């Protein structure tokens, strides 16, 4: 089965934490780059974090640097996004993605990526 699913979103107060998990099928795990995007209504999709499947090199967007970390677990074929010190502006739908083509930051190139269904993260002030 070719799929990936994400979980772990929810409602949290500002300053709180959430841990998002993306579980991949055999086919999609190990794509050259895997990462997280987020999107709010009317806004462009923003790449948040990424990790190279082979080297483990990571990318974290400036908007979340120092608060978010990305990691992978090869045995469970999962990608995680640990989000700490959340702010109301982090409110968005978060999607995990994977692709064999990457942006210069190491994010899955959107037009070539496979996407999860998205999980809502809401941070209240």
Coordinates of N, CA and C in Angstrom, one line a residue:
X1 N 0.8 -1.2 0.0 CA 0.0 0.0 0.0 C 0.9 1.2 0.0
X2 N 0.6 2.2 -0.9 CA 1.3 3.4 -1.0 C 0.6 4.4 -0.2
X3 N 1.1 4.8 1.0 CA 0.4 5.8 1.8 C 1.3 6.3 2.9
X4 N 0.9 7.4 3.4 CA 1.5 7.9 4.6 C 0.4 8.6 5.4
X5 N 0.5 8.5 6.7 CA -0.6 9.1 7.5 C 0.1 9.8 8.7
X6 N -0.5 10.9 9.1 CA 0.1 11.7 10.2 C -0.9 11.8 11.4
X7 N -0.4 12.0 12.5 CA -1.2 12.1 13.7 C -0.5 13.0 14.8
X8 N -1.2 13.3 15.8 CA -0.6 14.1 16.9 C -1.0 15.5 17.0
X9 N -1.8 16.0 16.1 CA -2.2 17.4 16.2 C -3.3 17.5 17.3
X10 N -3.7 18.8 17.5 CA -4.7 19.1 18.5 C -4.6 20.5 18.9
X11 N -5.3 20.8 20.1 CA -5.4 22.1 20.6 C -4.5 22.2 21.8
X12 N -3.7 23.2 21.9 CA -2.7 23.4 23.0 C -2.6 24.9 23.2
X13 N -2.3 25.3 24.5 CA -2.1 26.7 24.8 C -0.7 27.1 24.4
X14 N -0.6 28.4 24.2 CA 0.7 29.0 23.8 C 1.7 28.6 24.9
X15 N 2.9 28.2 24.4 CA 4.0 27.7 25.3 C 4.0 26.2 25.5
X16 N 3.0 25.6 25.0 CA 2.9 24.1 25.1 C 3.6 23.4 24.0
X17 N 3.5 22.1 24.0 CA 4.2 21.2 23.1 C 3.3 20.2 22.4
X18 N 3.6 19.8 21.2 CA 2.9 18.7 20.5 C 4.0 17.9 19.8
X19 N 3.7 16.7 19.5 CA 4.6 15.8 18.8 C 3.9 15.2 17.6
X20 N 4.2 15.6 16.4 CA 3.5 15.0 15.3 C 4.3 13.8 14.8
X21 N 3.5 12.8 14.3 CA 4.1 11.6 13.8 C 3.6 11.2 12.4
X22 N 4.4 10.9 11.5 CA 4.0 10.5 10.2 C 4.5 9.1 10.0
X23 N 3.6 8.2 9.7 CA 3.9 6.8 9.4 C 3.8 6.5 7.9
X24 N 4.9 5.9 7.4 CA 5.0 5.7 6.0 C 4.7 4.2 5.6
X25 N 4.3 4.0 4.4 CA 4.3 2.6 3.9 C 5.7 2.2 3.4
X26 N 5.8 1.0 3.2 CA 7.2 0.5 2.7 C 7.6 1.3 1.5
X27 N 6.7 1.5 0.6 CA 7.1 2.1 -0.7 C 7.6 3.5 -0.5
X28 N 7.0 4.3 0.4 CA 7.3 5.7 0.5 C 8.4 6.0 1.5
X29 N 8.7 5.2 2.4 CA 9.7 5.4 3.4 C 11.1 5.3 2.7
X30 N 12.0 6.2 3.0 CA 13.3 6.1 2.4 C 13.4 6.9 1.2
X31 N 12.3 7.6 0.8 CA 12.4 8.6 -0.3 C 13.5 9.6 0.1
X32 N 14.1 10.1 -0.9 CA 15.4 10.9 -0.6 C 15.2 11.9 0.4
X33 N 14.1 12.7 0.4 CA 13.9 13.7 1.4 C 12.5 13.5 2.0
X34 N 12.3 13.7 3.3 CA 11.0 13.7 3.9 C 10.9 14.9 4.8
X35 N 9.7 15.4 4.9 CA 9.6 16.7 5.7 C 8.2 17.0 6.0
X36 N 8.0 18.2 6.7 CA 6.8 18.7 7.1 C 6.5 20.1 6.5
X37 N 5.3 20.3 6.0 CA 4.8 21.5 5.6 C 3.6 21.9 6.4
X38 N 3.3 23.2 6.4 CA 2.1 23.7 7.1 C 1.4 24.7 6.2
X39 N 0.1 24.8 6.4 CA -0.7 25.8 5.6 C -1.9 26.3 6.4
X40 N -2.1 27.6 6.3 CA -3.3 28.2 6.9 C -4.2 28.7 5.7
X41 N -5.5 28.9 5.9 CA -6.3 29.4 4.9 C -5.9 30.7 4.2
X42 N -5.8 30.7 2.9 CA -5.4 31.9 2.2 C -3.9 32.2 2.2
X43 N -3.1 31.3 2.8 CA -1.7 31.5 2.9 C -1.0 30.5 2.0
X44 N 0.3 30.8 1.6 CA 1.0 29.8 0.9 C 1.5 28.7 1.8
X45 N 1.7 27.6 1.3 CA 2.2 26.4 2.0 C 3.7 26.8 2.4
X46 N 4.0 26.5 3.7 CA 5.3 26.8 4.2 C 6.1 25.5 4.6
X47 N 7.3 25.4 4.1 CA 8.1 24.2 4.5 C 8.6 24.5 5.9
X48 N 8.4 23.6 6.8 CA 8.8 23.7 8.2 C 10.1 23.0 8.6
X49 N 10.2 21.8 8.2 CA 11.3 21.0 8.6 C 11.5 19.8 7.6
X50 N 12.7 19.3 7.5 CA 13.0 18.2 6.6 C 14.2 17.4 7.0
X51 N 14.3 16.2 6.5 CA 15.4 15.4 6.9 C 15.7 14.5 5.7
X52 N 17.0 14.3 5.3 CA 17.4 13.4 4.3 C 17.4 12.0 4.8
X53 N 16.8 11.1 4.0 CA 16.6 9.7 4.5 C 17.9 9.0 4.7
X54 N 18.9 9.3 3.8 CA 20.2 8.6 3.9 C 21.2 9.2 4.9
X55 N 21.4 10.5 4.8 CA 22.4 11.2 5.6 C 21.9 11.6 7.0
X56 N 20.6 11.8 7.1 CA 20.0 12.3 8.3 C 20.2 13.8 8.5
X57 N 20.7 14.5 7.5 CA 20.9 15.9 7.6 C 19.5 16.6 7.7
X58 N 19.4 17.6 8.5 CA 18.1 18.2 8.7 C 18.1 19.7 8.3
X59 N 16.8 20.1 8.1 CA 16.6 21.6 7.8 C 15.4 22.0 8.7
X60 N 15.6 23.2 9.3 CA 14.5 23.7 10.1 C 14.3 25.2 9.7
X61 N 13.1 25.5 9.4 CA 12.8 26.9 8.9 C 13.1 27.9 10.0
X62 N 13.5 29.1 9.6 CA 13.8 30.1 10.6 C 12.7 30.5 11.5
X63 N 11.4 30.4 11.0 CA 10.3 30.7 11.8 C 10.1 29.8 13.0
X64 N 10.7 28.6 13.0 CA 10.5 27.6 14.1 C 11.8 27.1 14.6
X65 N 12.9 27.7 14.2 CA 14.2 27.3 14.6 C 14.4 27.5 16.1
X66 N 14.9 26.5 16.8 CA 15.1 26.6 18.3 C 13.9 26.1 19.0
X67 N 12.7 25.8 18.3 CA 11.5 25.4 19.0 C 11.1 24.0 18.4
X68 N 11.3 23.7 17.1 CA 10.9 22.5 16.5 C 12.1 21.7 16.2
X69 N 12.0 20.4 16.3 CA 13.0 19.4 15.8 C 12.4 18.3 15.0
X70 N 13.1 17.8 14.0 CA 12.6 16.8 13.2 C 13.5 15.5 13.3
X71 N 12.9 14.4 13.3 CA 13.7 13.1 13.5 C 13.0 12.0 12.7
X72 N 13.7 10.9 12.5 CA 13.1 9.8 11.9 C 13.4 8.5 12.6
X73 N 12.6 7.5 12.5 CA 12.9 6.2 13.1 C 12.8 5.2 12.0
X74 N 13.9 4.7 11.6 CA 13.9 3.7 10.5 C 13.2 2.4 10.8
X75 N 13.3 2.0 12.0 CA 12.7 0.7 12.4 C 11.2 0.8 12.3
X76 N 10.6 1.9 12.6 CA 9.2 2.1 12.6 C 8.7 2.8 11.4
X77 N 9.6 3.2 10.5 CA 9.3 4.0 9.3 C 8.4 5.2 9.6
X78 N 8.9 6.0 10.6 CA 8.1 7.2 11.0 C 9.0 8.4 10.9
X79 N 8.3 9.5 10.7 CA 9.0 10.8 10.7 C 8.2 11.6 11.8
X80 N 9.0 12.3 12.7 CA 8.4 13.0 13.8 C 8.8 14.5 13.8
X81 N 7.9 15.3 14.3 CA 8.1 16.7 14.4 C 7.8 17.1 15.9
X82 N 8.8 17.3 16.6 CA 8.6 17.8 18.0 C 8.5 19.3 18.0
X83 N 7.3 19.8 18.5 CA 7.1 21.2 18.5 C 7.0 21.7 20.0
X84 N 7.9 22.5 20.4 CA 7.9 23.1 21.7 C 7.7 24.6 21.7
X85 N 7.3 25.1 22.8 CA 7.1 26.6 22.9 C 6.2 27.1 21.8
X86 N 5.1 26.4 21.6 CA 4.2 26.8 20.5 C 3.6 28.2 20.7
X87 N 3.4 28.8 19.5 CA 2.9 30.2 19.5 C 1.6 30.1 18.7
X88 N 0.7 31.1 18.9 CA -0.6 31.1 18.1 C -0.3 31.1 16.6
X89 N 0.8 31.7 16.1 CA 1.1 31.8 14.7 C 1.5 30.4 14.2
X90 N 1.7 29.4 15.0 CA 2.0 28.1 14.6 C 0.7 27.3 14.2
X91 N -0.4 27.9 14.4 CA -1.7 27.3 14.1 C -1.8 27.1 12.6
X92 N -2.0 25.9 12.2 CA -2.1 25.5 10.8 C -2.5 24.0 10.6
X93 N -2.7 23.6 9.4 CA -2.8 22.2 9.1 C -1.3 21.8 8.7
X94 N -0.9 20.7 9.4 CA 0.5 20.2 9.1 C 0.4 19.0 8.3
X95 N 1.3 18.9 7.2 CA 1.3 17.8 6.3 C 2.7 17.2 6.3
X96 N 2.8 15.9 6.3 CA 4.1 15.3 6.0 C 4.2 14.9 4.6
X97 N 5.4 14.9 4.0 CA 5.6 14.7 2.6 C 6.9 13.9 2.4
X98 N 7.0 13.3 1.2 CA 8.2 12.6 0.9 C 8.3 12.7 -0.6
X99 N 9.6 12.7 -1.1 CA 9.8 12.9 -2.5 C 11.3 12.4 -2.8
X100 N 11.5 12.1 -4.1 CA 12.8 11.8 -4.5 C 13.5 13.0 -5.1
X101 N 12.8 14.1 -5.2 CA 13.3 15.4 -5.6 C 13.2 16.4 -4.5
X102 N 14.2 17.1 -4.2 CA 14.3 17.9 -3.0 C 14.5 19.4 -3.4
X103 N 14.0 20.3 -2.6 CA 14.4 21.7 -2.7 C 15.8 21.9 -2.2
X104 N 16.3 23.1 -2.4 CA 17.7 23.4 -2.0 C 17.8 23.3 -0.4
X105 N 16.7 23.5 0.2 CA 16.7 23.3 1.7 C 16.7 21.9 2.2
X106 N 16.3 21.0 1.2 CA 16.1 19.6 1.6 C 14.7 19.2 1.8
X107 N 13.8 20.1 1.6 CA 12.3 19.7 1.7 C 11.9 18.9 0.4
X108 N 10.9 18.1 0.6 CA 10.4 17.4 -0.6 C 9.8 18.4 -1.6
X109 N 10.2 18.4 -2.8 CA 9.7 19.3 -3.8 C 8.2 19.1 -4.0
X110 N 7.4 20.1 -3.7 CA 5.9 19.9 -3.6 C 5.3 19.2 -4.8
X111 N 5.7 19.6 -6.0 CA 5.0 19.1 -7.2 C 5.4 17.6 -7.4
X112 N 6.4 17.1 -6.8 CA 6.8 15.7 -6.9 C 6.5 14.9 -5.7
X113 N 5.9 15.5 -4.6 CA 5.8 14.8 -3.3 C 4.5 14.0 -3.2
X114 N 4.6 13.0 -2.3 CA 3.4 12.3 -1.8 C 3.1 13.0 -0.5
X115 N 1.8 13.1 -0.2 CA 1.3 13.9 0.9 C 0.4 13.1 1.9
X116 N 0.5 13.4 3.1 CA -0.4 12.9 4.1 C -1.7 13.7 4.0
X117 N -2.7 13.2 4.8 CA -4.0 13.9 4.8 C -4.0 15.2 5.6
X118 N -3.0 15.4 6.4 CA -2.9 16.6 7.2 C -3.5 16.5 8.6
X119 N -2.9 17.2 9.6 CA -3.4 17.1 10.9 C -3.4 18.6 11.4
X120 N -4.5 18.9 12.1 CA -4.7 20.3 12.5 C -4.0 20.6 13.8
X121 N -3.2 21.6 13.9 CA -2.6 22.1 15.1 C -3.2 23.5 15.4
X122 N -3.7 23.7 16.6 CA -4.3 24.9 17.0 C -3.7 25.4 18.3
X123 N -3.1 26.6 18.3 CA -2.4 27.1 19.5 C -3.2 28.3 20.0
X124 N -3.7 28.2 21.2 CA -4.5 29.3 21.7 C -3.6 30.3 22.5
X125 N -4.0 31.5 22.5 CA -3.2 32.5 23.2 C -3.7 32.7 24.7

